[in-house]
DNA sequence: ACACTCGGGACTGCCCGTTAAT
DNA sequence: ATTAACGGGCAGTCCCGAGTGT
């Protein structure tokens, strides 16, 4: 899949249709047949863009991550720009929930892929996704440290990892009992985060 | 499936074979055909005991939980018996790792089922499993409180839930990057646990 | 199946449940499982009364025929009793429609069995059913002849056969296009019948 | 299924094999497995051409109808061509028996489908088949009227419908008791036909 | 580069019927 | 007379690749 391929209208369509279908039917019931019907693309066409159904799903997930990344970079730019006074907490309030509270599609795809991790390609994508998240989070902590909001002696990367452990836990819990656990509030998340920070040097 | 059915030799065999096969091939590649070949049972026989492949997997998981439960009860009996001086920590050391460090089959099945939670029956089993774990953990905390090891003002159930959130997170992380995250040691787990206890009243 | 068996409460129940289920779901979707669920009988119990699912269906059909037979005999009794003046036409008007206009279950079962006639047992039952119908009809014509309503030179049996050929045709047509063919009125049927009578000596 | 698909060698093969198999084993015992074995086609290949086993059978039936249609058109051409002197009766003698005396496969498939008419698709095909037959017959009667062999005051379509009712009846009877009812002779059929014509205006 | 038809093979779940035991 | 346990066949679904055209 070349770079240029990524921008093909049909490929974009494919991704959108897939996302929409997963949203409606869930991953398991989203068959190639359904995607074919909805998109008008043929099986051959789909497999021209993508090596497997799982990879297709993974690409949808990646696209979602891209979006978050862009928003993050914008926020970072503002935060690091001394001219603009954006407290770190603002980032937390706007951005973190998106990462955590993924009731939406990313979460569904994520756990679908997790169950298919015996496919090497999937495992790889999953690991990438994880590293990417950690990276994002790390950077964010570092900025906090620069601003003096987070103690500088912390290992940013380790802290990020710790934090994400909890986030994963929250996601699982939400999947198991969606109503039992109320959606995480900004406040909870924030306090949790600082708690993680202070607690462990691990 | 009546209670008596559970003890049928063939049913026990079925569970064992399934467990073994999952261990070797993973959930996705564990086909009914393979189980049929290995166990010598026919498809009809299997479906006599079980309503679907997913339910079969879920039953293996439940059986594993049963084992843990029994061990737990034994431990509790010793812990509550004043004659026998078994410090609470012993439970933690022996039992908790089993719950958390499930590199083994339970974890694999768990995440397989999580990806199939759109099947109502599976969702149900998953919720049961969760509640069951929380229950176990709650009881364990309460014993700790009776022995004065754990502060009595804590809400045992909430604490247990908190704790398990983290445990789930650990499991996910281990699945994504098995080598990145080193196996959780007893000490870590114990400290984590007490940390959770102290931290939140949430 | 002994004679006594036929009166067993469970057997009666079985027949009723089956009939009801066929009425709701049609023959093809009426599975043994469904009948088991509804009746509370186990598979073994059912197979104690009946040799196969097809035979079960056939028995329901036979039971229906029994009912018609009884009504017929009552009518015949009245018709042959000189004291009671019941014109032959009364029989025609009340009884024939039941035989012909079987939008109801008998028709459904009949054609279901027809498609399974390669099973010797079914073929046999079907033939019985046919002969039985002809017999009934023959007797009816003969009564008509005794009363002078039907010309005596007709071969009652052949006429009955001819008549039924047409009736079968009507049933098929009704199944293929239920709305196209309007329900046969008493008048039509009666005229058809007399027409058949007059027409062929064949 | 596009028009071109219909001429694919494999599709033609599929139809032929299916027909042959039904001829040998009957509809119920004609399994996909058997067709796969005989044709060498895979299940995927078959389901590429056809949506279900029933549809496959229906297509065989349609193909048979096509054949009759072509023969009919040839005959019609000769009959309407004043140069060629072909009495109408010739058509009747050669063609009608084919329609009626279907001891062969069409009849078997027809009643198989009739028992599966709860599938909407099948019901549709069945209705088509019926209309098609009526159309054919209607045209044939009209030609007869033009040639002065059949009284012009008859409603051709209604007469055709009446006629087919009887034909269906004959088919059923033949299926129930093949030996009881001797194969319909040309003479019988012809007489029946004219009888139908004269009798009803209905 | 892009698209599609055709085809292959694996797998699940369903369903009917049988048998051993009681 | 009734049940649980069991066997095995079948249809339909699905993912995917091979070959073809454009």
PDB file of N, CA and C in Angstrom, chain A residues 60-113:
ATOM      1  N   UNK A  60      -8.643   1.358  10.301  1.00  0.00           N
ATOM      2  CA  UNK A  60      -9.661   2.270  10.831  1.00  0.00           C
ATOM      3  C   UNK A  60      -9.211   2.801  12.189  1.00  0.00           C
ATOM      4  N   UNK A  61      -8.685   1.902  12.995  1.00  0.00           N
ATOM      5  CA  UNK A  61      -8.209   2.292  14.317  1.00  0.00           C
ATOM      6  C   UNK A  61      -7.086   3.325  14.192  1.00  0.00           C
ATOM      7  N   UNK A  62      -6.159   3.044  13.292  1.00  0.00           N
ATOM      8  CA  UNK A  62      -5.043   3.958  13.111  1.00  0.00           C
ATOM      9  C   UNK A  62      -5.527   5.339  12.673  1.00  0.00           C
ATOM     10  N   UNK A  63      -6.489   5.340  11.790  1.00  0.00           N
ATOM     11  CA  UNK A  63      -7.022   6.620  11.328  1.00  0.00           C
ATOM     12  C   UNK A  63      -7.572   7.425  12.501  1.00  0.00           C
ATOM     13  N   UNK A  64      -8.253   6.707  13.405  1.00  0.00           N
ATOM     14  CA  UNK A  64      -8.798   7.372  14.593  1.00  0.00           C
ATOM     15  C   UNK A  64      -7.669   7.957  15.436  1.00  0.00           C
ATOM     16  N   UNK A  65      -6.587   7.191  15.551  1.00  0.00           N
ATOM     17  CA  UNK A  65      -5.446   7.655  16.334  1.00  0.00           C
ATOM     18  C   UNK A  65      -4.835   8.900  15.687  1.00  0.00           C
ATOM     19  N   UNK A  66      -4.797   8.902  14.375  1.00  0.00           N
ATOM     20  CA  UNK A  66      -4.275  10.071  13.656  1.00  0.00           C
ATOM     21  C   UNK A  66      -5.030  11.330  14.068  1.00  0.00           C
ATOM     22  N   UNK A  67      -6.327  11.198  14.117  1.00  0.00           N
ATOM     23  CA  UNK A  67      -7.142  12.354  14.492  1.00  0.00           C
ATOM     24  C   UNK A  67      -6.749  12.881  15.862  1.00  0.00           C
ATOM     25  N   UNK A  68      -6.655  11.965  16.817  1.00  0.00           N
ATOM     26  CA  UNK A  68      -6.288  12.368  18.168  1.00  0.00           C
ATOM     27  C   UNK A  68      -4.916  13.018  18.166  1.00  0.00           C
ATOM     28  N   UNK A  69      -4.034  12.430  17.407  1.00  0.00           N
ATOM     29  CA  UNK A  69      -2.676  12.958  17.337  1.00  0.00           C
ATOM     30  C   UNK A  69      -2.678  14.412  16.881  1.00  0.00           C
ATOM     31  N   UNK A  70      -3.432  14.678  15.859  1.00  0.00           N
ATOM     32  CA  UNK A  70      -3.460  16.037  15.339  1.00  0.00           C
ATOM     33  C   UNK A  70      -3.998  17.021  16.378  1.00  0.00           C
ATOM     34  N   UNK A  71      -5.077  16.628  17.007  1.00  0.00           N
ATOM     35  CA  UNK A  71      -5.624  17.491  18.049  1.00  0.00           C
ATOM     36  C   UNK A  71      -4.596  17.728  19.152  1.00  0.00           C
ATOM     37  N   UNK A  72      -3.909  16.654  19.473  1.00  0.00           N
ATOM     38  CA  UNK A  72      -2.901  16.739  20.524  1.00  0.00           C
ATOM     39  C   UNK A  72      -1.815  17.746  20.140  1.00  0.00           C
ATOM     40  N   UNK A  73      -1.339  17.608  18.916  1.00  0.00           N
ATOM     41  CA  UNK A  73      -0.266  18.512  18.486  1.00  0.00           C
ATOM     42  C   UNK A  73      -0.705  19.967  18.526  1.00  0.00           C
ATOM     43  N   UNK A  74      -1.916  20.183  18.116  1.00  0.00           N
ATOM     44  CA  UNK A  74      -2.433  21.544  18.216  1.00  0.00           C
ATOM     45  C   UNK A  74      -2.388  22.040  19.655  1.00  0.00           C
ATOM     46  N   UNK A  75      -2.879  21.201  20.546  1.00  0.00           N
ATOM     47  CA  UNK A  75      -2.922  21.571  21.962  1.00  0.00           C
ATOM     48  C   UNK A  75      -1.528  21.817  22.493  1.00  0.00           C
ATOM     49  N   UNK A  76      -0.604  20.940  22.100  1.00  0.00           N
ATOM     50  CA  UNK A  76       0.770  21.081  22.565  1.00  0.00           C
ATOM     51  C   UNK A  76       1.335  22.417  22.106  1.00  0.00           C
ATOM     52  N   UNK A  77       1.059  22.718  20.872  1.00  0.00           N
ATOM     53  CA  UNK A  77       1.571  23.973  20.319  1.00  0.00           C
ATOM     54  C   UNK A  77       1.127  25.160  21.164  1.00  0.00           C
ATOM     55  N   UNK A  78      -0.143  25.132  21.484  1.00  0.00           N
ATOM     56  CA  UNK A  78      -0.658  26.207  22.327  1.00  0.00           C
ATOM     57  C   UNK A  78      -0.014  26.206  23.707  1.00  0.00           C
ATOM     58  N   UNK A  79       0.127  25.015  24.254  1.00  0.00           N
ATOM     59  CA  UNK A  79       0.651  24.894  25.613  1.00  0.00           C
ATOM     60  C   UNK A  79       2.099  25.354  25.699  1.00  0.00           C
ATOM     61  N   UNK A  80       2.858  25.060  24.652  1.00  0.00           N
ATOM     62  CA  UNK A  80       4.289  25.407  24.695  1.00  0.00           C
ATOM     63  C   UNK A  80       4.532  26.844  24.259  1.00  0.00           C
ATOM     64  N   UNK A  81       3.554  27.385  23.626  1.00  0.00           N
ATOM     65  CA  UNK A  81       3.689  28.775  23.212  1.00  0.00           C
ATOM     66  C   UNK A  81       3.458  29.682  24.416  1.00  0.00           C
ATOM     67  N   UNK A  82       4.522  30.349  24.882  1.00  0.00           N
ATOM     68  CA  UNK A  82       4.410  31.164  26.094  1.00  0.00           C
ATOM     69  C   UNK A  82       3.398  32.307  25.913  1.00  0.00           C
ATOM     70  N   UNK A  83       3.246  32.705  24.678  1.00  0.00           N
ATOM     71  CA  UNK A  83       2.294  33.780  24.425  1.00  0.00           C
ATOM     72  C   UNK A  83       0.880  33.365  24.839  1.00  0.00           C
ATOM     73  N   UNK A  84       0.555  32.154  24.451  1.00  0.00           N
ATOM     74  CA  UNK A  84      -0.773  31.673  24.756  1.00  0.00           C
ATOM     75  C   UNK A  84      -0.781  30.995  26.121  1.00  0.00           C
ATOM     76  N   UNK A  85      -1.658  31.440  26.948  1.00  0.00           N
ATOM     77  CA  UNK A  85      -1.677  30.889  28.297  1.00  0.00           C
ATOM     78  C   UNK A  85      -2.719  29.772  28.411  1.00  0.00           C
ATOM     79  N   UNK A  86      -2.304  28.587  28.129  1.00  0.00           N
ATOM     80  CA  UNK A  86      -3.201  27.450  28.248  1.00  0.00           C
ATOM     81  C   UNK A  86      -2.704  26.513  29.347  1.00  0.00           C
ATOM     82  N   UNK A  87      -3.406  26.508  30.428  1.00  0.00           N
ATOM     83  CA  UNK A  87      -2.940  25.654  31.521  1.00  0.00           C
ATOM     84  C   UNK A  87      -2.971  24.183  31.095  1.00  0.00           C
ATOM     85  N   UNK A  88      -2.075  23.475  31.676  1.00  0.00           N
ATOM     86  CA  UNK A  88      -1.961  22.061  31.318  1.00  0.00           C
ATOM     87  C   UNK A  88      -3.270  21.323  31.514  1.00  0.00           C
ATOM     88  N   UNK A  89      -3.937  21.755  32.562  1.00  0.00           N
ATOM     89  CA  UNK A  89      -5.174  21.074  32.891  1.00  0.00           C
ATOM     90  C   UNK A  89      -6.169  21.110  31.729  1.00  0.00           C
ATOM     91  N   UNK A  90      -6.085  22.183  30.973  1.00  0.00           N
ATOM     92  CA  UNK A  90      -6.979  22.289  29.819  1.00  0.00           C
ATOM     93  C   UNK A  90      -6.777  21.108  28.875  1.00  0.00           C
ATOM     94  N   UNK A  91      -5.527  20.794  28.649  1.00  0.00           N
ATOM     95  CA  UNK A  91      -5.240  19.638  27.799  1.00  0.00           C
ATOM     96  C   UNK A  91      -5.890  18.395  28.385  1.00  0.00           C
ATOM     97  N   UNK A  92      -5.652  18.228  29.647  1.00  0.00           N
ATOM     98  CA  UNK A  92      -6.187  17.060  30.314  1.00  0.00           C
ATOM     99  C   UNK A  92      -7.692  16.959  30.132  1.00  0.00           C
ATOM    100  N   UNK A  93      -8.290  18.078  30.344  1.00  0.00           N
ATOM    101  CA  UNK A  93      -9.753  18.049  30.302  1.00  0.00           C
ATOM    102  C   UNK A  93     -10.302  17.735  28.922  1.00  0.00           C
ATOM    103  N   UNK A  94      -9.630  18.244  27.925  1.00  0.00           N
ATOM    104  CA  UNK A  94     -10.153  18.044  26.582  1.00  0.00           C
ATOM    105  C   UNK A  94      -9.660  16.764  25.909  1.00  0.00           C
ATOM    106  N   UNK A  95      -8.434  16.460  26.189  1.00  0.00           N
ATOM    107  CA  UNK A  95      -7.821  15.404  25.407  1.00  0.00           C
ATOM    108  C   UNK A  95      -7.933  14.025  26.054  1.00  0.00           C
ATOM    109  N   UNK A  96      -7.606  14.002  27.324  1.00  0.00           N
ATOM    110  CA  UNK A  96      -7.569  12.717  27.991  1.00  0.00           C
ATOM    111  C   UNK A  96      -8.868  11.928  27.857  1.00  0.00           C
ATOM    112  N   UNK A  97      -9.964  12.571  28.104  1.00  0.00           N
ATOM    113  CA  UNK A  97     -11.220  11.827  27.994  1.00  0.00           C
ATOM    114  C   UNK A  97     -11.333  11.084  26.669  1.00  0.00           C
ATOM    115  N   UNK A  98     -10.857  11.714  25.652  1.00  0.00           N
ATOM    116  CA  UNK A  98     -10.926  11.046  24.354  1.00  0.00           C
ATOM    117  C   UNK A  98     -10.141   9.749  24.351  1.00  0.00           C
ATOM    118  N   UNK A  99      -9.038   9.780  25.030  1.00  0.00           N
ATOM    119  CA  UNK A  99      -8.216   8.567  25.061  1.00  0.00           C
ATOM    120  C   UNK A  99      -8.864   7.497  25.922  1.00  0.00           C
ATOM    121  N   UNK A 100      -9.386   7.939  27.018  1.00  0.00           N
ATOM    122  CA  UNK A 100      -9.888   6.979  27.991  1.00  0.00           C
ATOM    123  C   UNK A 100     -11.311   6.514  27.678  1.00  0.00           C
ATOM    124  N   UNK A 101     -12.144   7.498  27.473  1.00  0.00           N
ATOM    125  CA  UNK A 101     -13.572   7.210  27.460  1.00  0.00           C
ATOM    126  C   UNK A 101     -14.052   6.669  26.117  1.00  0.00           C
ATOM    127  N   UNK A 102     -13.240   5.867  25.529  1.00  0.00           N
ATOM    128  CA  UNK A 102     -13.577   5.409  24.194  1.00  0.00           C
ATOM    129  C   UNK A 102     -14.688   4.374  24.249  1.00  0.00           C
ATOM    130  N   UNK A 103     -15.860   4.869  24.576  1.00  0.00           N
ATOM    131  CA  UNK A 103     -17.003   3.982  24.405  1.00  0.00           C
ATOM    132  C   UNK A 103     -17.149   3.657  22.932  1.00  0.00           C
ATOM    133  N   UNK A 104     -16.618   4.556  22.166  1.00  0.00           N
ATOM    134  CA  UNK A 104     -16.844   4.459  20.726  1.00  0.00           C
ATOM    135  C   UNK A 104     -15.969   3.408  20.063  1.00  0.00           C
ATOM    136  N   UNK A 105     -15.869   3.572  18.839  1.00  0.00           N
ATOM    137  CA  UNK A 105     -15.358   2.536  17.961  1.00  0.00           C
ATOM    138  C   UNK A 105     -13.935   2.066  18.246  1.00  0.00           C
ATOM    139  N   UNK A 106     -13.052   2.981  18.613  1.00  0.00           N
ATOM    140  CA  UNK A 106     -11.661   2.593  18.825  1.00  0.00           C
ATOM    141  C   UNK A 106     -11.562   1.451  19.823  1.00  0.00           C
ATOM    142  N   UNK A 107     -12.327   1.593  20.868  1.00  0.00           N
ATOM    143  CA  UNK A 107     -12.297   0.585  21.909  1.00  0.00           C
ATOM    144  C   UNK A 107     -12.745  -0.773  21.379  1.00  0.00           C
ATOM    145  N   UNK A 108     -13.816  -0.747  20.636  1.00  0.00           N
ATOM    146  CA  UNK A 108     -14.341  -1.991  20.085  1.00  0.00           C
ATOM    147  C   UNK A 108     -13.320  -2.665  19.197  1.00  0.00           C
ATOM    148  N   UNK A 109     -12.753  -1.878  18.307  1.00  0.00           N
ATOM    149  CA  UNK A 109     -11.742  -2.441  17.410  1.00  0.00           C
ATOM    150  C   UNK A 109     -10.542  -2.929  18.200  1.00  0.00           C
ATOM    151  N   UNK A 110     -10.156  -2.122  19.172  1.00  0.00           N
ATOM    152  CA  UNK A 110      -8.994  -2.484  19.969  1.00  0.00           C
ATOM    153  C   UNK A 110      -9.118  -3.874  20.563  1.00  0.00           C
ATOM    154  N   UNK A 111     -10.254  -4.151  21.162  1.00  0.00           N
ATOM    155  CA  UNK A 111     -10.410  -5.458  21.815  1.00  0.00           C
ATOM    156  C   UNK A 111     -10.645  -6.568  20.792  1.00  0.00           C
ATOM    157  N   UNK A 112     -11.194  -6.189  19.674  1.00  0.00           N
ATOM    158  CA  UNK A 112     -11.316  -7.180  18.608  1.00  0.00           C
ATOM    159  C   UNK A 112      -9.929  -7.612  18.165  1.00  0.00           C
ATOM    160  N   UNK A 113      -9.072  -6.657  17.976  1.00  0.00           N
ATOM    161  CA  UNK A 113      -7.711  -6.980  17.527  1.00  0.00           C
ATOM    162  C   UNK A 113      -6.960  -7.754  18.614  1.00  0.00           C
TER     163      UNK A 113
END
